[in-house]
Coordinates of C-alpha atoms in Angstrom, one line a residue:
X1 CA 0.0 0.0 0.0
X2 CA 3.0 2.3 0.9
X3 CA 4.0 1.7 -2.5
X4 CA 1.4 2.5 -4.1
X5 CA 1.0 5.9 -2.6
X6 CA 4.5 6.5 -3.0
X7 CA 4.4 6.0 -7.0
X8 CA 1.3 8.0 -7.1
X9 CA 2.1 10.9 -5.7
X10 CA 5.7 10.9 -6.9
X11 CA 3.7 10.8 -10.5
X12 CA 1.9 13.8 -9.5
X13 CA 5.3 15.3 -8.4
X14 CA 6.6 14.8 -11.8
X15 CA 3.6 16.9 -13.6
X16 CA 5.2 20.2 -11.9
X17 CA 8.5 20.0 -13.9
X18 CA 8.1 22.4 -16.7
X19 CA 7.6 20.8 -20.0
X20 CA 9.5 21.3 -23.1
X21 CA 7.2 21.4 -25.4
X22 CA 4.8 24.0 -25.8
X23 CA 2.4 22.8 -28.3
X24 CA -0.8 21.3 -26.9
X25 CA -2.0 18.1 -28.1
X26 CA -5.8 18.5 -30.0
X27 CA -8.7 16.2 -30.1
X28 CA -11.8 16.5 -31.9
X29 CA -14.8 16.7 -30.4
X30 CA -16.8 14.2 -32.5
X31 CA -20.5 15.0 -34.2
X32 CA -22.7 13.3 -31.3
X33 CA -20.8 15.1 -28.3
X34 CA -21.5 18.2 -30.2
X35 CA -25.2 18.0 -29.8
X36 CA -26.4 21.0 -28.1
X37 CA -28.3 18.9 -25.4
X38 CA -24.3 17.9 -24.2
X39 CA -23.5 21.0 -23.6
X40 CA -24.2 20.9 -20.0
X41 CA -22.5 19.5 -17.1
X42 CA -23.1 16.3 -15.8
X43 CA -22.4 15.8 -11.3
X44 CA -22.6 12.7 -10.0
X45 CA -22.2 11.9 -6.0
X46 CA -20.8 9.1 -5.1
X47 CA -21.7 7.8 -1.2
X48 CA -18.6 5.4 0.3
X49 CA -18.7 4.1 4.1
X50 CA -15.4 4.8 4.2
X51 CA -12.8 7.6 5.1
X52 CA -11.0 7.7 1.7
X53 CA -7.4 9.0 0.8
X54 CA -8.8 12.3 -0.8
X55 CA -5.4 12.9 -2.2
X56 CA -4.7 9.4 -3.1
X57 CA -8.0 9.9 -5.3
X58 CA -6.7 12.8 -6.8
X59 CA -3.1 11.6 -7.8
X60 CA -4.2 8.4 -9.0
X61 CA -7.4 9.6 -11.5
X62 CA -4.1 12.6 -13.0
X63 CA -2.2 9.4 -13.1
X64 CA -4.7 8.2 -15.3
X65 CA -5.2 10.7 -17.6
X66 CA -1.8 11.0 -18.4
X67 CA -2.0 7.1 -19.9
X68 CA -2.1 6.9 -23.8
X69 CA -5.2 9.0 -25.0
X70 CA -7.1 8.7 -21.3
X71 CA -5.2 12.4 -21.4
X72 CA -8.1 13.6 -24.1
X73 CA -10.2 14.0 -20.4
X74 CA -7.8 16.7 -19.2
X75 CA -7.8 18.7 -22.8
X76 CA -9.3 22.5 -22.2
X77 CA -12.2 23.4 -24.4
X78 CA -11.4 25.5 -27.4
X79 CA -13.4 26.4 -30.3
X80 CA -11.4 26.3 -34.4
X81 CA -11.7 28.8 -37.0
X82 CA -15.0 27.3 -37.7
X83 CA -16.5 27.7 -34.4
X84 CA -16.6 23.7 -33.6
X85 CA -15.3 22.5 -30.0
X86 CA -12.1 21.0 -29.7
X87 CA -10.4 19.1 -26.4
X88 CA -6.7 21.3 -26.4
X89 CA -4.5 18.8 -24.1
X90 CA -1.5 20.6 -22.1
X91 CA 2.0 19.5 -23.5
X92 CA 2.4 18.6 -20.3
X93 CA -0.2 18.8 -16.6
X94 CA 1.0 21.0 -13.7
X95 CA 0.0 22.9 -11.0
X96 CA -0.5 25.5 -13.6
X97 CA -2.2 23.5 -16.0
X98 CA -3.9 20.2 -13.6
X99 CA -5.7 17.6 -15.3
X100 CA -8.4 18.0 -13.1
X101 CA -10.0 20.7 -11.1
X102 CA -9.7 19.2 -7.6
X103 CA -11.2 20.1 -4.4
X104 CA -11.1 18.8 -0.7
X105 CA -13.1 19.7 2.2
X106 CA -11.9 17.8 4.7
X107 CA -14.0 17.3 7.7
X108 CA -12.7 14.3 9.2
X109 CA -13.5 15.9 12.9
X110 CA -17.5 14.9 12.3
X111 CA -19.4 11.5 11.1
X112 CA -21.7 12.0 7.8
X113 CA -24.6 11.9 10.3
X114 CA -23.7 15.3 11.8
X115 CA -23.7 17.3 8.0
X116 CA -26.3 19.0 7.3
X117 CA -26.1 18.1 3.5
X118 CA -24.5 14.7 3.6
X119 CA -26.8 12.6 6.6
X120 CA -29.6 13.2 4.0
X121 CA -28.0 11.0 1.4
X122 CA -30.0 7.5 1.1
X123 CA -28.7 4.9 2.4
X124 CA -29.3 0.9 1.9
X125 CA -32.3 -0.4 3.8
X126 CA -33.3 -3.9 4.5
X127 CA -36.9 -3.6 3.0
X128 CA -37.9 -1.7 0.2
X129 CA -37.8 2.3 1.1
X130 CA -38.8 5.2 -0.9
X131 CA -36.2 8.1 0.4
X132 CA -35.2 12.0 -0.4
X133 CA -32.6 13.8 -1.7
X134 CA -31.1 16.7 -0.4
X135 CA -32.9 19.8 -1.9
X136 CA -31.0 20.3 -5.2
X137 CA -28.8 23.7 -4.1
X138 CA -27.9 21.4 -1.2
X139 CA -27.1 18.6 -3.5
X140 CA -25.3 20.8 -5.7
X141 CA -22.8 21.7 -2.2
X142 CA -21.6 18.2 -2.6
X143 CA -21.4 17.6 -6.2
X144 CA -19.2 20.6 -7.0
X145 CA -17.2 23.1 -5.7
X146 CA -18.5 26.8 -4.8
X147 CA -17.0 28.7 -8.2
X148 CA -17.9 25.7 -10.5
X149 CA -18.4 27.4 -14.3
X150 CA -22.2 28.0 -15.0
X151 CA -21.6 27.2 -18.6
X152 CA -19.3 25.9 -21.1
X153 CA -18.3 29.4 -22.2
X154 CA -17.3 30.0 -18.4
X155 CA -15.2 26.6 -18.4
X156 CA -13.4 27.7 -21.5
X157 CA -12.8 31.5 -20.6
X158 CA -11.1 30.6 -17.3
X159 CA -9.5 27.9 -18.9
X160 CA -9.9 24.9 -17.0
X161 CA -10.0 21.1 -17.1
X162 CA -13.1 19.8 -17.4
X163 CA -12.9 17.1 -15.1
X164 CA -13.9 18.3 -11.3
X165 CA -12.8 16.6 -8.4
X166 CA -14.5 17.4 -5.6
X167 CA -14.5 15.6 -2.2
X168 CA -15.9 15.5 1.3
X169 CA -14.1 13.3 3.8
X170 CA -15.5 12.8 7.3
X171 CA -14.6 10.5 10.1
X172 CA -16.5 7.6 8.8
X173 CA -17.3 8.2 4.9
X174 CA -16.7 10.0 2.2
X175 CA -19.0 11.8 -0.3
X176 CA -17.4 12.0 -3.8
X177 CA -18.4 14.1 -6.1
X178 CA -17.4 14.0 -9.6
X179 CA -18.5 16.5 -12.7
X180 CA -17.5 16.9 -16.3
X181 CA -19.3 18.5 -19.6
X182 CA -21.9 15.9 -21.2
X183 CA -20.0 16.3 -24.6
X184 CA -16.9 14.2 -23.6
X185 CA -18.7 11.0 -22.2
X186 CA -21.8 8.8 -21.6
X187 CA -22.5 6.5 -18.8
X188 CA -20.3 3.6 -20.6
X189 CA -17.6 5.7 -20.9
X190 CA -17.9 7.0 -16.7
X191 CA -17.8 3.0 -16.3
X192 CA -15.0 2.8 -18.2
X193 CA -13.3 5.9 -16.6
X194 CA -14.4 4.1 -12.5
X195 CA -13.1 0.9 -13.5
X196 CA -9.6 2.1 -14.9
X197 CA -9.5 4.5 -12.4
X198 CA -9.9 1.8 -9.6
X199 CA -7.0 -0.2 -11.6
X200 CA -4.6 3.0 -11.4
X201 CA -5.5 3.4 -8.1
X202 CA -4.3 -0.3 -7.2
X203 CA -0.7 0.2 -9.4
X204 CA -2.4 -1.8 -12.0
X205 CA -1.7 0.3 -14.6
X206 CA -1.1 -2.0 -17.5
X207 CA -4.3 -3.6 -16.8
X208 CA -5.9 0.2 -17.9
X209 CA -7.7 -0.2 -21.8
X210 CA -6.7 2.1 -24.2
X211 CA -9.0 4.4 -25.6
X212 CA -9.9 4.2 -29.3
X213 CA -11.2 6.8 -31.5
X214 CA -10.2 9.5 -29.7
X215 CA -9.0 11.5 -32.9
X216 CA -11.3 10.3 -35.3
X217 CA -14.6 9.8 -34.7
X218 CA -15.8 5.5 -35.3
X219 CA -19.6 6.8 -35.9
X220 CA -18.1 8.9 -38.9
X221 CA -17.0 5.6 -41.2
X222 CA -19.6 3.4 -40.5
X223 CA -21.8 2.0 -43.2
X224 CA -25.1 3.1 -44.1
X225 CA -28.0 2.3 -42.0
X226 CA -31.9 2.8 -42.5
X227 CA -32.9 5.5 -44.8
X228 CA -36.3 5.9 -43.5
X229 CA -35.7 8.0 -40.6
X230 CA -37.4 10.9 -41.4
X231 CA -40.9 8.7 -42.3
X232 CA -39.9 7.0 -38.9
X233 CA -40.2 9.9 -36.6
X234 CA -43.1 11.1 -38.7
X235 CA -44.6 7.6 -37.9
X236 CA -43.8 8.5 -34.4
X237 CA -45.3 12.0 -34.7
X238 CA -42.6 13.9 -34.1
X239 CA -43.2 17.0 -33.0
X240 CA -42.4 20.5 -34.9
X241 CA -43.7 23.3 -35.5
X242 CA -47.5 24.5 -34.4
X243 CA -47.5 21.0 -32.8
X244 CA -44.6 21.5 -30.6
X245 CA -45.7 25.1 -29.1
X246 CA -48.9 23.8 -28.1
X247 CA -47.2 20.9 -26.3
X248 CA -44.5 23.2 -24.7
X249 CA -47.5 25.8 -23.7
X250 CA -49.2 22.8 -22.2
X251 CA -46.1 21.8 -20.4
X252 CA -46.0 25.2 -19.1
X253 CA -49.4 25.3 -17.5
X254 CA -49.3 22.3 -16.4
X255 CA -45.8 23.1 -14.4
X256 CA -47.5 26.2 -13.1
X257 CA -51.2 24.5 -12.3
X258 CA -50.7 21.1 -12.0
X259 CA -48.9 19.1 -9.1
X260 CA -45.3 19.4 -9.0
X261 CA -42.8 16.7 -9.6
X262 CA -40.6 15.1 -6.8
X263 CA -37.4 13.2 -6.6
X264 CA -36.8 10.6 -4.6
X265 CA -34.8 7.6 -4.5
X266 CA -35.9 4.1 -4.3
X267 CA -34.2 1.0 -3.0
X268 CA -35.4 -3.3 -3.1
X269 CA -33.6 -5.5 -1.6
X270 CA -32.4 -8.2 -3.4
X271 CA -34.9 -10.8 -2.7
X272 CA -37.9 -7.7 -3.7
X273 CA -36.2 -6.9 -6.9
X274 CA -36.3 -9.9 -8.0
X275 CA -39.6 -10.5 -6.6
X276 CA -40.9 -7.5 -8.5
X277 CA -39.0 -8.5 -12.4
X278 CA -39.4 -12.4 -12.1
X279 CA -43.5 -11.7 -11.3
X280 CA -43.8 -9.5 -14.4
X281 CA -41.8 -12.0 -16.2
X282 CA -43.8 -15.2 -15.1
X283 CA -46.6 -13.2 -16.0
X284 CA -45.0 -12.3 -19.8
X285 CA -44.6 -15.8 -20.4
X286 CA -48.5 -16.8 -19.7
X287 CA -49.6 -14.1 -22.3
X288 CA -46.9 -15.6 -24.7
X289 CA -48.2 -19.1 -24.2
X290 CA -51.8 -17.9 -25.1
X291 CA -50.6 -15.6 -27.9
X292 CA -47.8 -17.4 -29.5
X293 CA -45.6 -14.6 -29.5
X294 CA -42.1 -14.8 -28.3
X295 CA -40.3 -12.2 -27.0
X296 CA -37.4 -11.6 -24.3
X297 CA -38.2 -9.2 -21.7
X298 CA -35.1 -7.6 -19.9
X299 CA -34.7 -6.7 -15.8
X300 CA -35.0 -3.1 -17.7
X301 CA -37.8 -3.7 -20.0
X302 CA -39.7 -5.2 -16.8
X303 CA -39.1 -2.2 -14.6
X304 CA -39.8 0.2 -17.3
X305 CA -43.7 -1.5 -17.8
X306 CA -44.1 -1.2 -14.5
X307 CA -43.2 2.8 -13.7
X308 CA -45.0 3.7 -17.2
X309 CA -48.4 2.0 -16.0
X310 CA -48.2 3.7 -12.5
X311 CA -47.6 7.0 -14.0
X312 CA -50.9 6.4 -16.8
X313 CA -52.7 5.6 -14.0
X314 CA -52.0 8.3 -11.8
X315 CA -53.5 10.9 -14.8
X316 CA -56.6 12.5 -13.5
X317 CA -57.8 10.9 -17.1
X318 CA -56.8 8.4 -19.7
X319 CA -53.6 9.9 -21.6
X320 CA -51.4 8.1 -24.0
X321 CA -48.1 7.9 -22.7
X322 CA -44.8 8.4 -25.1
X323 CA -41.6 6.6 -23.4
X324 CA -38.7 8.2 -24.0
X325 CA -36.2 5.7 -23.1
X326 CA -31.8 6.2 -23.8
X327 CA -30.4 3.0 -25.4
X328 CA -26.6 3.0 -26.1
X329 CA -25.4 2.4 -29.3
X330 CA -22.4 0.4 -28.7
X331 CA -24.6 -2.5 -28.0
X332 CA -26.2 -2.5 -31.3
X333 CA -22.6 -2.1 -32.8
X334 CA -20.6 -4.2 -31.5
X335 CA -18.9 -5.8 -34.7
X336 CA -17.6 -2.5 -35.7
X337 CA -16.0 -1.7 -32.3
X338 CA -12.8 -3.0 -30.9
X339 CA -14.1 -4.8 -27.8
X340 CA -11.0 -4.6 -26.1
X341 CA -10.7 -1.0 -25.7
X342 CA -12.9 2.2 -24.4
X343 CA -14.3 4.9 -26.1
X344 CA -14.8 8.0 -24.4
X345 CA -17.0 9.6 -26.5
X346 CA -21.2 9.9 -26.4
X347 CA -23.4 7.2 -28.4
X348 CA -26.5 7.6 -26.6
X349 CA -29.5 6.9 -28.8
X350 CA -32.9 7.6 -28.0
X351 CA -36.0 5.2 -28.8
X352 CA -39.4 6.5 -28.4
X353 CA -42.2 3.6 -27.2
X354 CA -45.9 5.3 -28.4
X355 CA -48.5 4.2 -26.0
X356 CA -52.3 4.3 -26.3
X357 CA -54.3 5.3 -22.9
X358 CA -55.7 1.8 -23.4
X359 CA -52.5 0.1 -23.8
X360 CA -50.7 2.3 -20.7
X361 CA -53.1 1.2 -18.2
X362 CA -53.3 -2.6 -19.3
X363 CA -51.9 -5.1 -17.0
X364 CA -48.0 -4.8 -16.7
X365 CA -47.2 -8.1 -18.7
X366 CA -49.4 -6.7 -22.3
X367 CA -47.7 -3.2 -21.7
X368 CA -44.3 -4.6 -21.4
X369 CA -44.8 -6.9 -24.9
X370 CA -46.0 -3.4 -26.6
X371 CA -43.1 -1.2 -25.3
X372 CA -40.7 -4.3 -26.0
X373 CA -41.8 -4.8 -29.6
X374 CA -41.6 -1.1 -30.7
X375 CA -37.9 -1.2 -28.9
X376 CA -36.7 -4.4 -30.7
X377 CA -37.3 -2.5 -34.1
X378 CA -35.1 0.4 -32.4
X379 CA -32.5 -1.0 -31.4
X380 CA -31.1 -3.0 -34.6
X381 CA -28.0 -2.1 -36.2
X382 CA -29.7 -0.6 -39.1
X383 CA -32.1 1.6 -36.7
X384 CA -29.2 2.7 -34.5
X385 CA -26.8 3.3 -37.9
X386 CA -30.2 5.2 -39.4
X387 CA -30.7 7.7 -36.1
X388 CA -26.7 8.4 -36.0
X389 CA -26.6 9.6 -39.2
X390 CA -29.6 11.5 -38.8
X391 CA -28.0 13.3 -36.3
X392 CA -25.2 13.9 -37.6
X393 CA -26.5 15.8 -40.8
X394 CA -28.4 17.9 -38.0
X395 CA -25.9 18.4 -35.1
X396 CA -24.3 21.9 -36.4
X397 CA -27.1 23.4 -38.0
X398 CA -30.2 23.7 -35.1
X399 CA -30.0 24.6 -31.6
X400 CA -32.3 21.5 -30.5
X401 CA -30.6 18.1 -32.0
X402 CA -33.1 15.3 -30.2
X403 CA -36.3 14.9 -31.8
X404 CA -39.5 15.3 -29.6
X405 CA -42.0 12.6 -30.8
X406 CA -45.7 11.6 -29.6
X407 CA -49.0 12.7 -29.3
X408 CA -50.1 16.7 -28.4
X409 CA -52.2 15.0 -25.5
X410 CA -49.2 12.2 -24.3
X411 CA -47.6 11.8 -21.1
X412 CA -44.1 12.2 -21.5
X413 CA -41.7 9.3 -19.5
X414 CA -38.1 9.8 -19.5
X415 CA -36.4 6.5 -18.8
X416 CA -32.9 5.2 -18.5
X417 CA -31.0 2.2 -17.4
X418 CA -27.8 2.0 -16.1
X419 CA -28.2 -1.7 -15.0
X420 CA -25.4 -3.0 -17.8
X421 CA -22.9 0.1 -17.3
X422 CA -22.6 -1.2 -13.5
X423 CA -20.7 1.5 -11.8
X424 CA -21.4 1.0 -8.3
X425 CA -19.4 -2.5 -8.9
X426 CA -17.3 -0.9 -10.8
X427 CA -15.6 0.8 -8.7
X428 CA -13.1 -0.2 -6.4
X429 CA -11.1 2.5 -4.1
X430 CA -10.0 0.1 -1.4
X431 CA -6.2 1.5 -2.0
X432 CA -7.1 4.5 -0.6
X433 CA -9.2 3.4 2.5
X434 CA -7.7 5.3 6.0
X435 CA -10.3 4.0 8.2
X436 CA -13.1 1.9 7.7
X437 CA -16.6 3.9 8.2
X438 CA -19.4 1.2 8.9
X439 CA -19.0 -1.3 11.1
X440 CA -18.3 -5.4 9.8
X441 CA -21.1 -6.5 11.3
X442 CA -23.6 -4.4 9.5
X443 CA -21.5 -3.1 5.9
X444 CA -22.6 -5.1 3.1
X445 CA -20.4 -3.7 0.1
X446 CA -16.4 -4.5 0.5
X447 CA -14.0 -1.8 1.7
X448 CA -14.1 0.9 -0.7
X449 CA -16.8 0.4 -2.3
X450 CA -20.0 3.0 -2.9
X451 CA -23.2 2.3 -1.2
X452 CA -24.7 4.4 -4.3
X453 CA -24.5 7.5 -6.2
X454 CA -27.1 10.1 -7.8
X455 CA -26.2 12.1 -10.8
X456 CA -27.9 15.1 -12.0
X457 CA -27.4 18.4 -14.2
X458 CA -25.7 21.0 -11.5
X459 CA -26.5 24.2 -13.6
X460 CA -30.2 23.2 -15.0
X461 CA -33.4 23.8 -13.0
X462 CA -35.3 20.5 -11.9
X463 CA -37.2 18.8 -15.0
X464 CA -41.1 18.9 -14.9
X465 CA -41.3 15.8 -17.4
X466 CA -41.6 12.6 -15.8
X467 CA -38.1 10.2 -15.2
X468 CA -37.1 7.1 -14.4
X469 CA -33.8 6.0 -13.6
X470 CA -32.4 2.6 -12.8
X471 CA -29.3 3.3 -11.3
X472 CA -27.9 0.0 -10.9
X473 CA -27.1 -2.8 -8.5
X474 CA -25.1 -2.7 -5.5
X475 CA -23.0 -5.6 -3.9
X476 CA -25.5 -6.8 -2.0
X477 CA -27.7 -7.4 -5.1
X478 CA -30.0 -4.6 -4.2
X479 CA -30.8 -2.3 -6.7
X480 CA -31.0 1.3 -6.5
X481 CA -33.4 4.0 -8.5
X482 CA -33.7 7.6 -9.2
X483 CA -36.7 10.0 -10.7
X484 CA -39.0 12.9 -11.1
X485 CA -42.4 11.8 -10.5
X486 CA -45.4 13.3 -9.1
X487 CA -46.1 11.9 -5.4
X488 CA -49.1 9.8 -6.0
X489 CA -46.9 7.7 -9.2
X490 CA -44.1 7.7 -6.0
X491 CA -46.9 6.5 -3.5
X492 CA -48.2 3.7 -5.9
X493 CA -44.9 2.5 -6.5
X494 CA -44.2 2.2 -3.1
X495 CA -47.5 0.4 -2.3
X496 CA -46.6 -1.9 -4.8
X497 CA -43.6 -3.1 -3.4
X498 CA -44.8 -3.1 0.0
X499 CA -47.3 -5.6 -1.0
X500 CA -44.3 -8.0 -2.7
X501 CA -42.6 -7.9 0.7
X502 CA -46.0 -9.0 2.0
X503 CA -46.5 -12.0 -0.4
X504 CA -49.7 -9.7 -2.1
X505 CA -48.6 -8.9 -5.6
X506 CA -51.3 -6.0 -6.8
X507 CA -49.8 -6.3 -10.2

């Protein structure tokens, strides 16, 4: 462990040298992370039960991005003669030039329970429990320092990395906060960056992937995909023009009149969750058998069904209901991407599941079969190929890139699934553990590990649309969830649950 340390911070001792050479090292920043909808910081908080080597974080995620083309993370914004973003990498990183904007508050004299901020932070239960977040300006106290940028144009006019650092260590945990511009990565490629960092962070260095098409752009050479897409968003009735302001007018009566969203976090157990997706599955497979229709339902596809018939049936009225759900691309591409290495880049696509008011508030197992057979047609490599290259044409001519599809009367459901990206497993600080926080006898992650996280946009008011996130599972098998829902969809849910942990699926 000694060593460790040692070769870390005698890394980070290195970067102060002056450098040589003064030209930086430039990367493009390819069509997808130019989408105007990435220009916004991303903060995630990241809750351990340990007191963690703040510094030892620090040295070991530079140490990182000074490996191969990992250093693209620690490039400064700039914009070319043509206005388009670039990442403009340091010859060298110093206390002049860091790679990351790193900040410690170090409160060590206190236990998490005595902050004002931090004790709010959910924590794993034994039985399913709905629980809040701090307010968001609270939240926003952990997940970034005080002078964090407001904007992009901030970042690049005080020149600084886009990477932030910024951590809270008490006496028995430590809250880690971690922020960087949407445009440089999407939750694969924050998996990617928690695992390698964890290897760094352990001396296992030459375990660390490289990073492939940093300077040129993999999406950009790939072959042609569906030609249709325009028909195919019209299909979906995308939204534009006279159609779009009445639905954006609507919203904004309905976020003045109606009831206001809440977020909250939710957590099952273990033996609930799987209670909860192997019901809904059990109950998939009796409609096949009467239908004929085969079909494979996901842990994801489950859980979505679920949320988007709670949410229909908490409308003072049958709506249809448009599901908005992120899908990432690399899965649908895989034989064009070298498995063996990471690409720090965004390939986020989005699918959009069209609902009837009938079909919303039909039994979970029916809706499930209609979301999952609009989203199988999504999700091919000719879809995904089609919607990239849609984009693409699009990206540097409007200010809006993502299309807005459904009905002028639909519910809109954000959804997302992090389930596959797996980042609470993902990481592994035990290297930098001083002292362990919770007690043997009641810890159920290993030393060093998070009990959970929450990410959010740090600069942007809370949504009013309805979302969904599944965060993930934790080492206990638990799984953890995030939204915006209105209180009587949270309620429901809740209910729901309860009655799984009493043996009384509503379902």
């Amino acid at each position: 462990m000694k060593a460790v340390r040692q070769w870390l911070f005698a890394a980070e001792a290195v970067n102060d040298k002056k450098s040589i050479v003064d030209e930086p090292d430039v990367y493009p920043v390819h069509s997808l992370d130019r989408m105007a909808e990435y220009q916004k910081f991303v903060a995630t908080v990241m809750y351990f039960n340990d007191a963690l080597d703040a510094d030892m974080l620090n040295a070991s995620l530079v140490k990182l991005l000074e490996t191969g083309d990992w250093k693209k993370l620690g490039g400064r914004l700039k914009k070319d003669v043509n206005g388009r973003l670039q990442l403009h990498v340091p010859p060298r990183f110093s206390a002049e030039q860091p790679a990351v904007a790193y900040t410690h508050e170090c409160l060590t004299e206190m236990k998490i329970s005595d902050h004002p901020v931090a004790k709010s932070l959910p924590t794993h239960t034994h039985v399913p429990s709905l629980q809040p977040l701090p307010e968001r300006g609270a939240l926003r106290t952990l997940q970034v320092r005080p002078d964090f940028p407001a904007s992009l144009d901030d970042l690049m006019a005080e020149d600084l990395p886009p990477l932030s650092l910024h951590v809270h260590t008490f006496q028995d945990a430590t809250v880690v906060g971690l922020s960087w511009p949407h445009l440089l990565m999407d939750g694969v490629g924050r998996s990617a960056l928690m695992k390698s960092w964890s290897l760094v962070m352990a001396g296992q260095e030459d375990k660390v992937p490289p990073v492939a098409g940093a300077h040129h752009d993999v999406l950009s050479g790939l072959p042609a995909g569906a030609s249709d897409q325009d028909e195919f968003f019209a299909n979906k009735g995308l939204l534009r023009g006279v159609r779009l302001a009445k639905v954006l007018l609507y919203w904004g009566w309905a976020k003045l009149a109606g009831p206001g969203k809440v977020i909250r976090s939710m957590y099952l157990p273990k033996e609930i969750y799987d209670m909860l997706v192997g019901g809904i599955k059990e109950q998939v497979s009796q409609v096949q058998g009467q239908t004929g229709t085969k079909r494979y339902i996901s842990e994801s596809d489950a859980i979505t069904a679920w949320v988007t018939r709670q949410v229909a049936l908490s409308e003072p009225r049958p709506r249809p209901v448009t599901i908005m759900s992120l899908f990432n691309g690399r899965y649908a591409l895989k034989q064009h991407l070298n498995p063996d290495a990471v690409y720090l880049q965004n390939m986020v696509l989005i699918n959009y599941t069209t609902l009837s008011a009938e079909e919303a508030r039909d039994a979970v197992a029916p809706l499930a079969l209609a979301c999952k057979a609009q989203l199988s047609e999504q999700t091919s490599e000719s879809r995904a190929l089609g919607f990239i290259q849609w984009i693409s044409k699009r990206v540097d001519k409007t200010k809006h890139t993502v299309p807005l599809c459904g009905g002028e009367d639909s519910v809109l459901l954000c959804c997302n699934s992090l389930i596959r990206a797996d980042l609470i497993r993902e990481t592994r600080f035990a290297p930098a553990v001083l002292r362990a926080g919770e007690a043997a006898e009641t810890r159920r992650n290993p030393a060093g590990s998070m009990i959970n996280f929450f990410y959010g946009l740090p600069n942007e008011p809370t949504q009013f649309i309805n979302g969904f996130n599944i965060l993930g599972k934790d080492h206990s098998g638990g799984t953890w969830f995030a939204g915006n829902l209105a209180p009587q969809v949270w309620e429901a849910l809740e209910y729901e649950v309860k009655q799984l942990g009493e043996g009384k699926s509503s379902s």
